[in-house]
Amino acid sequence: MGVSGSGKSTIATELARQLSWTFEDGDRFHPKSNVAKMSAGHPLTDEDRWPWLQAIADEIDKVCRAGGQIVVACSALKRAYRNVLVHGRDDVRIVFLDGSQALIADRLARRKGHFMPPGLLDSQFKTLEPPQADERPIAVSIDASVEDIVSNIVALVTAEVRTCRP
């Protein structure tokens, strides 16, 4: 989880590859109306997000019911959003990709072909509620190479991997 430009898709893809888990990009679960709204430079409301978050939670549950494991890249900026995704499961962990607004703005300025315009970064940081200790987050700085970030996460995750429960 993290704001746009924090590296969610890049880190999650590599993490899933190294763990041999399924990868899903949370953006794939957005309805067309959400993508159109963000593409037009308008931030999503909570009402826009609830069906999207529930669709991701349903995918996590589906993969776990089938005995699999999954890494999902998802902004999950508010605790309430993460509560929908985790919904009391103790076999789901949140990885928080933490970085300064300046670093992320620089990354967004260089990114091409994404529906999220750099102008919405301010609203993302205003919305961001960093995960608290009781959420058991894995917080990692994004001010490192992809390889170092993923190695750090793999070490922390594999130390406590649990099989998804139905």
PDB file of C-alpha atoms in Angstrom:
ATOM      1  CA  MET A   1       0.000   0.000   0.000  1.00  0.00           C
ATOM      2  CA  GLY A   2       1.006   3.588  -0.510  1.00  0.00           C
ATOM      3  CA  VAL A   3       0.307   6.704  -2.491  1.00  0.00           C
ATOM      4  CA  SER A   4       0.439   6.779  -6.274  1.00  0.00           C
ATOM      5  CA  GLY A   5       4.041   6.656  -7.430  1.00  0.00           C
ATOM      6  CA  SER A   6       5.356   4.860  -4.341  1.00  0.00           C
ATOM      7  CA  GLY A   7       6.174   1.783  -6.420  1.00  0.00           C
ATOM      8  CA  LYS A   8       3.290  -0.480  -5.459  1.00  0.00           C
ATOM      9  CA  SER A   9       2.979  -2.304  -8.773  1.00  0.00           C
ATOM     10  CA  THR A  10       6.724  -2.620  -9.320  1.00  0.00           C
ATOM     11  CA  ILE A  11       7.443  -3.848  -5.793  1.00  0.00           C
ATOM     12  CA  ALA A  12       4.389  -6.127  -5.632  1.00  0.00           C
ATOM     13  CA  THR A  13       5.163  -7.723  -8.995  1.00  0.00           C
ATOM     14  CA  GLU A  14       8.723  -8.530  -7.969  1.00  0.00           C
ATOM     15  CA  LEU A  15       7.645  -9.636  -4.491  1.00  0.00           C
ATOM     16  CA  ALA A  16       5.078 -12.038  -5.940  1.00  0.00           C
ATOM     17  CA  ARG A  17       7.673 -13.365  -8.386  1.00  0.00           C
ATOM     18  CA  GLN A  18      10.211 -14.035  -5.662  1.00  0.00           C
ATOM     19  CA  LEU A  19       7.644 -15.676  -3.389  1.00  0.00           C
ATOM     20  CA  SER A  20       5.994 -17.585  -6.270  1.00  0.00           C
ATOM     21  CA  TRP A  21       2.648 -16.087  -5.292  1.00  0.00           C
ATOM     22  CA  THR A  22      -0.127 -14.716  -7.489  1.00  0.00           C
ATOM     23  CA  PHE A  23       0.052 -10.985  -8.279  1.00  0.00           C
ATOM     24  CA  GLU A  24      -2.899  -8.677  -8.858  1.00  0.00           C
ATOM     25  CA  ASP A  25      -2.830  -4.949  -9.424  1.00  0.00           C
ATOM     26  CA  GLY A  26      -5.622  -3.325  -7.447  1.00  0.00           C
ATOM     27  CA  ASP A  27      -6.132  -0.836 -10.268  1.00  0.00           C
ATOM     28  CA  ARG A  28      -7.589  -3.675 -12.331  1.00  0.00           C
ATOM     29  CA  PHE A  29     -10.560  -3.825  -9.950  1.00  0.00           C
ATOM     30  CA  HIS A  30     -11.559  -0.162 -10.417  1.00  0.00           C
ATOM     31  CA  PRO A  31     -14.824   0.335 -12.260  1.00  0.00           C
ATOM     32  CA  LYS A  32     -14.520   2.401 -15.449  1.00  0.00           C
ATOM     33  CA  SER A  33     -16.214   5.315 -13.707  1.00  0.00           C
ATOM     34  CA  ASN A  34     -13.377   5.509 -11.138  1.00  0.00           C
ATOM     35  CA  VAL A  35     -10.693   5.446 -13.832  1.00  0.00           C
ATOM     36  CA  ALA A  36     -12.509   8.158 -15.794  1.00  0.00           C
ATOM     37  CA  LYS A  37     -12.846  10.302 -12.685  1.00  0.00           C
ATOM     38  CA  MET A  38      -9.151  10.015 -11.788  1.00  0.00           C
ATOM     39  CA  SER A  39      -8.095  10.526 -15.418  1.00  0.00           C
ATOM     40  CA  ALA A  40     -10.033  13.783 -15.379  1.00  0.00           C
ATOM     41  CA  GLY A  41      -8.028  14.893 -12.336  1.00  0.00           C
ATOM     42  CA  HIS A  42     -10.744  14.336  -9.733  1.00  0.00           C
ATOM     43  CA  PRO A  43      -9.966  12.422  -6.534  1.00  0.00           C
ATOM     44  CA  LEU A  44     -12.174   9.487  -5.646  1.00  0.00           C
ATOM     45  CA  THR A  45     -14.619   9.707  -2.761  1.00  0.00           C
ATOM     46  CA  ASP A  46     -15.081   6.985  -0.179  1.00  0.00           C
ATOM     47  CA  GLU A  47     -18.329   6.071  -1.951  1.00  0.00           C
ATOM     48  CA  ASP A  48     -16.310   5.520  -5.139  1.00  0.00           C
ATOM     49  CA  ARG A  49     -13.848   3.302  -3.297  1.00  0.00           C
ATOM     50  CA  TRP A  50     -16.075   0.893  -1.326  1.00  0.00           C
ATOM     51  CA  PRO A  51     -17.068  -1.371  -4.282  1.00  0.00           C
ATOM     52  CA  TRP A  52     -13.464  -1.336  -5.546  1.00  0.00           C
ATOM     53  CA  LEU A  53     -12.067  -2.337  -2.146  1.00  0.00           C
ATOM     54  CA  GLN A  54     -14.703  -5.048  -1.710  1.00  0.00           C
ATOM     55  CA  ALA A  55     -13.811  -6.492  -5.118  1.00  0.00           C
ATOM     56  CA  ILE A  56     -10.156  -6.718  -4.043  1.00  0.00           C
ATOM     57  CA  ALA A  57     -11.119  -8.291  -0.696  1.00  0.00           C
ATOM     58  CA  ASP A  58     -13.253 -10.827  -2.569  1.00  0.00           C
ATOM     59  CA  GLU A  59     -10.263 -11.703  -4.782  1.00  0.00           C
ATOM     60  CA  ILE A  60      -8.032 -12.209  -1.728  1.00  0.00           C
ATOM     61  CA  ASP A  61     -10.661 -14.491  -0.199  1.00  0.00           C
ATOM     62  CA  LYS A  62     -11.086 -16.415  -3.469  1.00  0.00           C
ATOM     63  CA  VAL A  63      -7.347 -17.074  -3.808  1.00  0.00           C
ATOM     64  CA  CYS A  64      -7.082 -18.117  -0.165  1.00  0.00           C
ATOM     65  CA  ARG A  65     -10.095 -20.446  -0.425  1.00  0.00           C
ATOM     66  CA  ALA A  66      -8.312 -22.136  -3.330  1.00  0.00           C
ATOM     67  CA  GLY A  67      -5.229 -22.638  -1.129  1.00  0.00           C
ATOM     68  CA  GLY A  68      -3.141 -19.961  -2.821  1.00  0.00           C
ATOM     69  CA  GLN A  69      -1.289 -16.861  -1.725  1.00  0.00           C
ATOM     70  CA  ILE A  70      -1.507 -13.443  -3.328  1.00  0.00           C
ATOM     71  CA  VAL A  71       0.236 -10.084  -3.412  1.00  0.00           C
ATOM     72  CA  VAL A  72      -2.067  -7.186  -4.288  1.00  0.00           C
ATOM     73  CA  ALA A  73      -0.874  -3.680  -5.142  1.00  0.00           C
ATOM     74  CA  CYS A  74      -3.463  -1.299  -3.715  1.00  0.00           C
ATOM     75  CA  SER A  75      -3.279   2.252  -2.385  1.00  0.00           C
ATOM     76  CA  ALA A  76      -5.334   1.449   0.777  1.00  0.00           C
ATOM     77  CA  LEU A  77      -4.625   4.959   2.050  1.00  0.00           C
ATOM     78  CA  LYS A  78      -7.067   4.936   4.984  1.00  0.00           C
ATOM     79  CA  ARG A  79      -7.393   2.496   7.832  1.00  0.00           C
ATOM     80  CA  ALA A  80     -11.057   1.998   6.943  1.00  0.00           C
ATOM     81  CA  TYR A  81      -9.984   0.874   3.468  1.00  0.00           C
ATOM     82  CA  ARG A  82      -7.456  -1.559   4.895  1.00  0.00           C
ATOM     83  CA  ASN A  83     -10.140  -2.871   7.257  1.00  0.00           C
ATOM     84  CA  VAL A  84     -12.249  -3.813   4.216  1.00  0.00           C
ATOM     85  CA  LEU A  85      -9.295  -5.621   2.641  1.00  0.00           C
ATOM     86  CA  VAL A  86      -8.157  -7.446   5.762  1.00  0.00           C
ATOM     87  CA  HIS A  87     -11.612  -7.792   7.426  1.00  0.00           C
ATOM     88  CA  GLY A  88     -10.237  -9.455  10.532  1.00  0.00           C
ATOM     89  CA  ARG A  89      -7.982 -11.963   8.798  1.00  0.00           C
ATOM     90  CA  ASP A  90      -4.716 -12.666  10.596  1.00  0.00           C
ATOM     91  CA  ASP A  91      -3.184 -14.185   7.466  1.00  0.00           C
ATOM     92  CA  VAL A  92      -3.194 -10.905   5.498  1.00  0.00           C
ATOM     93  CA  ARG A  93      -0.369  -8.376   5.943  1.00  0.00           C
ATOM     94  CA  ILE A  94      -0.145  -4.778   4.832  1.00  0.00           C
ATOM     95  CA  VAL A  95       3.179  -3.647   3.350  1.00  0.00           C
ATOM     96  CA  PHE A  96       3.457   0.151   3.560  1.00  0.00           C
ATOM     97  CA  LEU A  97       5.732   1.701   0.928  1.00  0.00           C
ATOM     98  CA  ASP A  98       6.794   4.880   2.689  1.00  0.00           C
ATOM     99  CA  GLY A  99       8.428   7.806   0.920  1.00  0.00           C
ATOM    100  CA  SER A 100       8.577  11.574   0.977  1.00  0.00           C
ATOM    101  CA  GLN A 101       6.199  13.631  -1.125  1.00  0.00           C
ATOM    102  CA  ALA A 102       9.180  15.183  -2.949  1.00  0.00           C
ATOM    103  CA  LEU A 103      10.611  11.784  -3.938  1.00  0.00           C
ATOM    104  CA  ILE A 104       7.245  10.503  -5.120  1.00  0.00           C
ATOM    105  CA  ALA A 105       6.433  13.734  -7.014  1.00  0.00           C
ATOM    106  CA  ASP A 106       9.706  13.329  -8.887  1.00  0.00           C
ATOM    107  CA  ARG A 107       8.806   9.750  -9.808  1.00  0.00           C
ATOM    108  CA  LEU A 108       5.326  10.761 -10.955  1.00  0.00           C
ATOM    109  CA  ALA A 109       6.735  13.546 -13.115  1.00  0.00           C
ATOM    110  CA  ARG A 110       8.785  10.942 -15.013  1.00  0.00           C
ATOM    111  CA  ARG A 111       6.019   8.318 -15.286  1.00  0.00           C
ATOM    112  CA  LYS A 112       4.179   8.006 -18.579  1.00  0.00           C
ATOM    113  CA  GLY A 113       0.969   6.267 -19.563  1.00  0.00           C
ATOM    114  CA  HIS A 114      -0.721   6.025 -16.154  1.00  0.00           C
ATOM    115  CA  PHE A 115      -4.252   7.277 -15.521  1.00  0.00           C
ATOM    116  CA  MET A 116      -3.328   8.915 -12.202  1.00  0.00           C
ATOM    117  CA  PRO A 117      -2.187  12.487 -12.892  1.00  0.00           C
ATOM    118  CA  PRO A 118       0.626  13.933 -10.723  1.00  0.00           C
ATOM    119  CA  GLY A 119      -1.730  16.724  -9.638  1.00  0.00           C
ATOM    120  CA  LEU A 120      -3.626  14.305  -7.397  1.00  0.00           C
ATOM    121  CA  LEU A 121      -0.556  13.533  -5.264  1.00  0.00           C
ATOM    122  CA  ASP A 122      -1.421  16.276  -2.761  1.00  0.00           C
ATOM    123  CA  SER A 123      -4.859  14.767  -2.197  1.00  0.00           C
ATOM    124  CA  GLN A 124      -3.303  11.331  -1.741  1.00  0.00           C
ATOM    125  CA  PHE A 125      -0.956  12.594   0.978  1.00  0.00           C
ATOM    126  CA  LYS A 126      -3.841  14.434   2.664  1.00  0.00           C
ATOM    127  CA  THR A 127      -5.853  11.209   2.643  1.00  0.00           C
ATOM    128  CA  LEU A 128      -2.981   8.948   3.752  1.00  0.00           C
ATOM    129  CA  GLU A 129      -3.366   7.413   7.197  1.00  0.00           C
ATOM    130  CA  PRO A 130      -0.135   5.481   7.742  1.00  0.00           C
ATOM    131  CA  PRO A 131      -0.819   2.046   9.228  1.00  0.00           C
ATOM    132  CA  GLN A 132      -0.627   1.792  12.993  1.00  0.00           C
ATOM    133  CA  ALA A 133       1.170  -0.870  15.039  1.00  0.00           C
ATOM    134  CA  ASP A 134      -2.051  -2.788  15.767  1.00  0.00           C
ATOM    135  CA  GLU A 135      -2.445  -3.330  12.001  1.00  0.00           C
ATOM    136  CA  ARG A 136       0.875  -5.240  12.051  1.00  0.00           C
ATOM    137  CA  PRO A 137       2.229  -3.407   8.995  1.00  0.00           C
ATOM    138  CA  ILE A 138       5.494  -4.070   7.283  1.00  0.00           C
ATOM    139  CA  ALA A 139       6.745  -0.523   6.679  1.00  0.00           C
ATOM    140  CA  VAL A 140       9.610  -0.065   4.239  1.00  0.00           C
ATOM    141  CA  SER A 141      11.318   3.029   2.902  1.00  0.00           C
ATOM    142  CA  ILE A 142      11.115   3.403  -0.865  1.00  0.00           C
ATOM    143  CA  ASP A 143      14.369   5.361  -0.906  1.00  0.00           C
ATOM    144  CA  ALA A 144      16.293   2.257  -1.999  1.00  0.00           C
ATOM    145  CA  SER A 145      16.579   0.021  -5.036  1.00  0.00           C
ATOM    146  CA  VAL A 146      13.712  -2.282  -5.978  1.00  0.00           C
ATOM    147  CA  GLU A 147      15.973  -5.246  -5.211  1.00  0.00           C
ATOM    148  CA  ASP A 148      16.764  -3.971  -1.691  1.00  0.00           C
ATOM    149  CA  ILE A 149      13.143  -3.104  -0.933  1.00  0.00           C
ATOM    150  CA  VAL A 150      11.889  -6.511  -2.086  1.00  0.00           C
ATOM    151  CA  SER A 151      14.673  -8.390  -0.262  1.00  0.00           C
ATOM    152  CA  ASN A 152      13.722  -6.594   2.940  1.00  0.00           C
ATOM    153  CA  ILE A 153      10.030  -7.472   2.510  1.00  0.00           C
ATOM    154  CA  VAL A 154      10.772 -11.105   1.560  1.00  0.00           C
ATOM    155  CA  ALA A 155      12.864 -11.549   4.706  1.00  0.00           C
ATOM    156  CA  LEU A 156      10.082 -10.162   6.892  1.00  0.00           C
ATOM    157  CA  VAL A 157       7.265 -12.034   5.149  1.00  0.00           C
ATOM    158  CA  THR A 158       8.958 -15.429   4.965  1.00  0.00           C
ATOM    159  CA  ALA A 159       9.768 -15.235   8.667  1.00  0.00           C
ATOM    160  CA  GLU A 160       6.047 -15.456   9.377  1.00  0.00           C
ATOM    161  CA  VAL A 161       4.267 -16.863   6.323  1.00  0.00           C
ATOM    162  CA  ARG A 162       1.003 -18.533   7.121  1.00  0.00           C
ATOM    163  CA  THR A 163      -1.120 -20.347   4.676  1.00  0.00           C
ATOM    164  CA  CYS A 164      -4.294 -18.471   3.833  1.00  0.00           C
ATOM    165  CA  ARG A 165      -7.239 -19.804   5.730  1.00  0.00           C
ATOM    166  CA  PRO A 166     -10.615 -20.260   4.112  1.00  0.00           C
TER     167      PRO A 166
END
